XYZ file of C-alpha atoms in Angstrom:
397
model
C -8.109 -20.439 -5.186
C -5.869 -17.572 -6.669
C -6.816 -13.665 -5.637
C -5.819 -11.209 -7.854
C -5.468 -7.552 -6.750
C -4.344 -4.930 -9.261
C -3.244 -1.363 -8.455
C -4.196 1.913 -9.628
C -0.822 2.440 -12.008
C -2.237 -1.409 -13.535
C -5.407 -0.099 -14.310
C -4.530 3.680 -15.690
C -6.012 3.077 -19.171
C -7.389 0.916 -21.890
C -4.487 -0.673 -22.824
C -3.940 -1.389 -19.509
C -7.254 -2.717 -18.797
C -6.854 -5.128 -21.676
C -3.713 -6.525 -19.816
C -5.504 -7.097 -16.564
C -8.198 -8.628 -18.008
C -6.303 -10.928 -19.789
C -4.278 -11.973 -17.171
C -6.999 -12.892 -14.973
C -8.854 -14.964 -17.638
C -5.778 -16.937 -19.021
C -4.891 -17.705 -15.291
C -7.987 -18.369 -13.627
C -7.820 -15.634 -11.080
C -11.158 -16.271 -9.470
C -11.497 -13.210 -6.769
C -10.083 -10.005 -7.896
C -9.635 -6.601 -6.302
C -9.204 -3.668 -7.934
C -8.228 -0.146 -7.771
C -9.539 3.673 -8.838
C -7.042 4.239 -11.795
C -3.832 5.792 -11.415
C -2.053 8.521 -12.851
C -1.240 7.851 -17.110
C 1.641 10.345 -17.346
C 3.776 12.122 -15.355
C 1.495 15.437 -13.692
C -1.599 13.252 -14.648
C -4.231 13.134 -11.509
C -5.203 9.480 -10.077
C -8.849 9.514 -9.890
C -8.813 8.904 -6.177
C -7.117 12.449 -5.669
C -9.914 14.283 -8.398
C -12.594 12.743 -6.028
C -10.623 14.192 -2.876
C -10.819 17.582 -4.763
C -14.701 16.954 -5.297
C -15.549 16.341 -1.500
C -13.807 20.007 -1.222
C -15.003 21.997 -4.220
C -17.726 24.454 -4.117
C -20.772 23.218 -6.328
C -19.594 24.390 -9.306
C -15.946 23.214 -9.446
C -17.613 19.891 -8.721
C -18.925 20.086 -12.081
C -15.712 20.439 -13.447
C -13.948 17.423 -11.018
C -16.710 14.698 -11.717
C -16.377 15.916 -15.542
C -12.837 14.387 -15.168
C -13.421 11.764 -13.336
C -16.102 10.447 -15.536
C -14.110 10.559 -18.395
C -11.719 8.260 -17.155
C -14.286 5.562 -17.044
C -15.588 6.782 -20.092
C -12.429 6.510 -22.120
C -12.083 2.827 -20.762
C -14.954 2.134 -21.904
C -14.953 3.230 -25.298
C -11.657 1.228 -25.127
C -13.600 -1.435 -25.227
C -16.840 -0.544 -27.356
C -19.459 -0.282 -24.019
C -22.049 1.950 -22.826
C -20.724 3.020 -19.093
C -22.954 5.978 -18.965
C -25.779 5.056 -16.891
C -23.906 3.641 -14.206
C -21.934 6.974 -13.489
C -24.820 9.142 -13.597
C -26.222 6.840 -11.109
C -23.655 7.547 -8.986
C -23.349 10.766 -9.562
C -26.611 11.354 -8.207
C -26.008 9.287 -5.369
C -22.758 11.851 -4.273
C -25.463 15.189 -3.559
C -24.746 15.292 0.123
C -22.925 12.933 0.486
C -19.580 11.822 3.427
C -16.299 12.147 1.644
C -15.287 8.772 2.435
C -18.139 7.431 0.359
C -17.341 10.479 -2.172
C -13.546 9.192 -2.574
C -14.739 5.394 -1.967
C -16.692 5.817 -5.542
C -13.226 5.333 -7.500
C -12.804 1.821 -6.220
C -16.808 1.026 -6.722
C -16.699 2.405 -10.423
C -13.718 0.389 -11.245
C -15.264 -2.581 -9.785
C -18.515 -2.263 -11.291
C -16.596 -1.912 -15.127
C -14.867 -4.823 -14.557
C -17.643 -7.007 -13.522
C -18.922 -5.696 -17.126
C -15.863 -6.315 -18.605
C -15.009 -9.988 -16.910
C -18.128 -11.519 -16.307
C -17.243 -11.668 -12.612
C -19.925 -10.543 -9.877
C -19.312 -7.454 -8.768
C -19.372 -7.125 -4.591
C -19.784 -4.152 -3.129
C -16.958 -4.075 -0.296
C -19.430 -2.077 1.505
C -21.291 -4.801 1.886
C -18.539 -7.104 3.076
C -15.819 -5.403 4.674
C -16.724 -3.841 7.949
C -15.435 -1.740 10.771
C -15.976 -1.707 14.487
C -16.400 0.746 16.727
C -13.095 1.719 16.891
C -12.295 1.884 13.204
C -10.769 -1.474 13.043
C -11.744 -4.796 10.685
C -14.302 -6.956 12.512
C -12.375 -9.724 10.970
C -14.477 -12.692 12.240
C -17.633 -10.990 10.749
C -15.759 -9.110 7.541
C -14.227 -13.053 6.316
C -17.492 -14.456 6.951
C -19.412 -12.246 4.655
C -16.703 -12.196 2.100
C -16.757 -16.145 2.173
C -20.221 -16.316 1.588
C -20.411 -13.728 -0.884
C -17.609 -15.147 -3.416
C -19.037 -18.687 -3.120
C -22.357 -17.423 -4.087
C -20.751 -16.017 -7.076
C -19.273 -18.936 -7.903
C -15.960 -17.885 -7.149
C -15.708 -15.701 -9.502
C -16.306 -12.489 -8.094
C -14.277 -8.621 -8.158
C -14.803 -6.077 -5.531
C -13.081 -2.665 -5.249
C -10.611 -2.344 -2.581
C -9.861 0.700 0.001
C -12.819 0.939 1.645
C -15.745 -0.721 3.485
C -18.383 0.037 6.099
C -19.326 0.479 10.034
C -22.586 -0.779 11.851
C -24.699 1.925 10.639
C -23.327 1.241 7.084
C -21.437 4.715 7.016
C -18.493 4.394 4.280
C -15.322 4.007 6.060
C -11.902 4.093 3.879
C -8.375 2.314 4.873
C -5.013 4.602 4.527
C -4.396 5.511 1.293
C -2.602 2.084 -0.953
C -5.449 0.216 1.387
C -6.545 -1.911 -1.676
C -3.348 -3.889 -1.046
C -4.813 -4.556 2.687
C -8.567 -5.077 0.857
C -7.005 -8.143 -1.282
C -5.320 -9.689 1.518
C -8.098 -9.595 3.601
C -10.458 -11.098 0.686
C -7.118 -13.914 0.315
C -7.879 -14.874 4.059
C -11.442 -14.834 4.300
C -11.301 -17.600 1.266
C -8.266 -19.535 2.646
C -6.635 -18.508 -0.763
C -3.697 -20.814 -1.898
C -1.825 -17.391 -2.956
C -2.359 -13.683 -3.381
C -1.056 -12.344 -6.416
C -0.070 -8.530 -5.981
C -0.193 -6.781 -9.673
C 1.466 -3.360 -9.989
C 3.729 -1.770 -12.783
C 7.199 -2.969 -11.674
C 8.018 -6.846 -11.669
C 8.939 -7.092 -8.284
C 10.259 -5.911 -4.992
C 13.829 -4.153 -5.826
C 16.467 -3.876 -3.045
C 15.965 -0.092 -2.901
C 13.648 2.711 -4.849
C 14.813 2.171 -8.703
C 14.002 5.897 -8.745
C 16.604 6.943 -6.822
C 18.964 3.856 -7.613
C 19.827 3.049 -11.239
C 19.362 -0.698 -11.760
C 19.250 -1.941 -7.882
C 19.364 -5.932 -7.365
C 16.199 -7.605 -7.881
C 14.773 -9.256 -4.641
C 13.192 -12.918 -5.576
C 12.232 -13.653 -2.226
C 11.971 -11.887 1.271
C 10.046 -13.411 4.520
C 6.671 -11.800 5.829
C 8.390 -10.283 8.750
C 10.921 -8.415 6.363
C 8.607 -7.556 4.075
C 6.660 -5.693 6.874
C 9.516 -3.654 8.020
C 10.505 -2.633 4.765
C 6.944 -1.235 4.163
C 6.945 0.515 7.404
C 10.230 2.165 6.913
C 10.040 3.310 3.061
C 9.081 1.012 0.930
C 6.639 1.692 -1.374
C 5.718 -1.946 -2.817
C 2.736 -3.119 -0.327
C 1.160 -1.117 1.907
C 2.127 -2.731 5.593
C -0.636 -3.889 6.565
C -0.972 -5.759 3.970
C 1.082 -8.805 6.087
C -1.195 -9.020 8.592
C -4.068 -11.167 7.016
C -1.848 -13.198 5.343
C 0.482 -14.147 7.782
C -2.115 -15.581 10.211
C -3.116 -18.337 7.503
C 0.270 -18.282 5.822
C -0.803 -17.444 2.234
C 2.474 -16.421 -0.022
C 1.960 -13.162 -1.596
C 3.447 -13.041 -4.933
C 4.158 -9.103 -6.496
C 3.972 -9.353 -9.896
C 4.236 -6.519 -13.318
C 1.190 -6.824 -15.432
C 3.593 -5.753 -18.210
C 5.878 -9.257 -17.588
C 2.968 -11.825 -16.656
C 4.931 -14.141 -17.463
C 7.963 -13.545 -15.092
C 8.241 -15.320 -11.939
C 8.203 -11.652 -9.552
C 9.052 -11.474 -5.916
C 7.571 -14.134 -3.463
C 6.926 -12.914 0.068
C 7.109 -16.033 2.524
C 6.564 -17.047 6.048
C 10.050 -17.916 5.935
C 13.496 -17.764 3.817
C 16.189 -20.316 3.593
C 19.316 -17.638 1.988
C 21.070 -16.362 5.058
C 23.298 -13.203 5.180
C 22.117 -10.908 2.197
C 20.745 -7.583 2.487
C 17.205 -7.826 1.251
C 16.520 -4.303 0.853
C 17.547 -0.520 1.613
C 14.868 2.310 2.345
C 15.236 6.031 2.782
C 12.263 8.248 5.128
C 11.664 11.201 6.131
C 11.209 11.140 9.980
C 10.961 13.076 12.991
C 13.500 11.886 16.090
C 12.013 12.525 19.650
C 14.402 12.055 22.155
C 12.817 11.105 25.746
C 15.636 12.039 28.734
C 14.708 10.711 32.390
C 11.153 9.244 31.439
C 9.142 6.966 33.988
C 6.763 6.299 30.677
C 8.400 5.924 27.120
C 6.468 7.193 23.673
C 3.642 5.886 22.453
C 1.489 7.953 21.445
C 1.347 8.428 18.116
C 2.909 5.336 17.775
C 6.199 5.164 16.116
C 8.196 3.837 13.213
C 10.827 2.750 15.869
C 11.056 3.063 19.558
C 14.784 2.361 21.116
C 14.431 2.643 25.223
C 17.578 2.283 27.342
C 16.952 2.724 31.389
C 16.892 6.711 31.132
C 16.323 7.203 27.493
C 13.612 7.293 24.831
C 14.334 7.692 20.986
C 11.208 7.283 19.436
C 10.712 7.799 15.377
C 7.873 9.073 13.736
C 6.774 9.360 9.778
C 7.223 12.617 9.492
C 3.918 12.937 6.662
C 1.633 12.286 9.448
C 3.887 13.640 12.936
C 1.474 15.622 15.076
C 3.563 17.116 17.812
C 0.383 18.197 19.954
C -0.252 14.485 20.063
C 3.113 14.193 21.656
C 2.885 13.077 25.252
C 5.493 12.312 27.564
C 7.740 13.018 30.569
C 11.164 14.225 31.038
C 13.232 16.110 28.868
C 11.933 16.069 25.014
C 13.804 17.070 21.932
C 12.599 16.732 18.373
C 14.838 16.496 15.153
C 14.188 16.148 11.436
C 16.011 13.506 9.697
C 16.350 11.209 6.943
C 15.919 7.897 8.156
C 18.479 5.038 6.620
C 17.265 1.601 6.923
C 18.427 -2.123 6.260
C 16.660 -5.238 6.500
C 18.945 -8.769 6.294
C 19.446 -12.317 6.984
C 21.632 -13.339 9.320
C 23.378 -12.053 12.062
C 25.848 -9.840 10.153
C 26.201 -6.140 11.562
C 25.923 -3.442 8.600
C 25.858 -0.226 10.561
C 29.656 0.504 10.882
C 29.631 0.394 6.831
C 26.867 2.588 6.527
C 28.148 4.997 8.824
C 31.502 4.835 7.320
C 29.884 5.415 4.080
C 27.514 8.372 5.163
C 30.289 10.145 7.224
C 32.809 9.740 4.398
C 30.341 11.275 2.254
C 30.089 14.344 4.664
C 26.625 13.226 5.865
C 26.363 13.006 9.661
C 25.184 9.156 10.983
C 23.575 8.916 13.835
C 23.239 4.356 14.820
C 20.235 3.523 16.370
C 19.330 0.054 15.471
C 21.697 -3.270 14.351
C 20.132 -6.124 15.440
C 17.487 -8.494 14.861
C 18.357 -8.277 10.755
C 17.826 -4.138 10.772
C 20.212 -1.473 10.918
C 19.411 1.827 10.919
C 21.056 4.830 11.225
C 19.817 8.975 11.334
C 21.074 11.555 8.562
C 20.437 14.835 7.172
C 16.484 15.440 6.458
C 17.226 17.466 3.077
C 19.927 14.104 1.684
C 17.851 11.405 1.263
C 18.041 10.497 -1.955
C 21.964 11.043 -1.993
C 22.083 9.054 1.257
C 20.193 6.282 -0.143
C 22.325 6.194 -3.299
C 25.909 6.487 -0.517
C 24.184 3.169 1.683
C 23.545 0.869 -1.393
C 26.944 1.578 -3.252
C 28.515 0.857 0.520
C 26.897 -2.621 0.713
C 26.113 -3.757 -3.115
């Protein structure tokens, strides 16, 4: 069995929509999770961020909001010659008074009730089927046992919207934003899938942001364990998470472009055979506590990386969601803004003298704290990181 999940930038429009759709009937994909549509154009809104704005807007700018929001859906489905007007006035009743997580979970649940229309696939409500504990983590035992039931009732041929679910008292609870990768991975393991297929705009995993990078090397394979520490430390391909699910049953993930079906895309593995190439390069924005003379290192929030010595702490936080309130610790504390320069490898070859070489040489300051275990990473200037990023991969291509 083959599950299918397609991102917000895959299902942006029409056109797009006509792609998807035939991808998933000329290859059989049987369980498919979908997205709230992205952005179309560059300064265009993804419908997940207008129904952020709703949950905040005074009654009438929600007016205006929904407007927009509906007429995404609406324009898909003219796309396609349907009536899609009763089911968002349905739920636009349904959003008087209502939590924002179910107001912002409503992108995922229209796109997944317009495909079922679409497809011909049953349409699950991941409400239903995807739930929380107490503690605002999958019950996975319960969560794969619904979703196992569910798609074999449907003949396995079902679609469900991704990025959100529901607790005990069937209160909408979302994942982190890019959660629908996490959503199809978790449907993948509740069905014992024989792949997941990962559908975006880009064909692939590249070795570093082909933003910032003109043309990087194309990565055709990378193991679960590296894909997971690229995600953490910059990537933007899968959300990290997204490994967990799928490693425990060892389903291969494969990232594909819904604009090149046909090409073969990146495969993400339990394992790799190649031995000594850099699989990929990632520039973040981080925040650098130091810990001096600690009797308890950081770990709260936890962090990116955490390098302890016997009377040092250097622990490295995302610097989107660093709280320093949340900050707890003893001994001497310092806190630094930086770009953080990261890469992942096979093999046992050290990279960080070349990047520092590279960064210093450049004028940027390069601060090693990692080369081992196939990462090296190294601390530069927090207002450089595209340059540094751009210094790093001409060093090592």
């Amino acid at each position: 069995m083959v599950v299918a999940k397609f991102g917000g930038s895959s299902l942006s429009d029409g056109e797009n929509w006509r792609r998807v759709l035939n991808i998933v009937k000329e290859g059989d994909r049987q369980a498919v999770v979908v997205s709230a549509p992205g952005a179309r154009f560059v300064g265009d809104e993804k419908v997940t961020d207008l129904l952020f704005k709703y949950a905040s807007s005074d009654k009438e700018q929600k007016e205006t909001v929904w407007q927009k929001v509906a007429d995404r859906y609406v324009d898909i489905a003219n796309f396609f010659g349907i009536d899609f007007s009763s089911v968002l006035e349905e739920t636009k009743l349904k959003l008087t008074g209502a939590s924002v997580p179910y107001v912002v979970s409503r992108g995922e649940y229209l796109s997944a009730r317009l495909f079922s229309l679409l497809s011909g696939k049953k349409f699950i409500d991941a409400a239903r089927v995807v739930k929380f504990d107490e503690k605002g983590e999958i019950a996975q035992r319960l969560t794969y046992q619904l979703i196992e039931q569910s798609v074999l009732q449907s003949g396995q041929n079902a679609v469900m919207g991704g990025f959100y679910g529901s607790d005990k008292e069937d209160n909408i609870v979302l994942f982190e934003r890019g959660g629908s990768d996490v959503s199809g991975a978790i449907v993948a393991a509740a069905v014992n899938a024989e792949k997941y297929e990962n559908w975006t705009d880009v064909s692939g995993v590249f070795c570093c942001d082909p933003r910032i990078v003109l043309n990087p090397v194309f990565v055709k394979c990378l193991s679960f364990f590296q894909m997971k520490i690229l995600a953490l430390l910059g990537a933007r391909v899968l959300h990290p998470q997204t490994i967990y699910p799928t490693v425990k049953k060892s389903i291969p993930i494969n990232v594909k472009s819904i604009y090149h079906p046909d090409e073969d895309g990146t495969w993400i593995l339990p394992t790799t055979k190649k031995r000594g190439d850099v699989v990929g390069i990632t520039a973040k924005k981080v925040v650098s506590v130091e810990q001096i003379e600690f009797k308890t290192p950081l770990t709260s929030p936890t962090p990116l990386l955490s390098i302890i010595t016997p009377a040092f702490c250097r622990a490295v936080f995302d610097e989107e969601t660093f709280d320093a309130t949340k900050i707890t610790g003893d001994g001497v504390l310092t806190t630094t803004h930086a770009t953080l320069i990261s890469v992942v490898y096979d093999g046992k070859k050290n990279y960080c003298p070349t990047i520092k070489k590279a960064l210093e040489k450049t004028g940027l300051p390069a601060n090693v704290i990692c080369d081992e275990h196939g990462l090296a990473a190294c601390l530069t200037a927090p207002d450089k990181t595209a340059e540094a990023l751009r210094t790093v991969y001409k060093a090592l291509e």
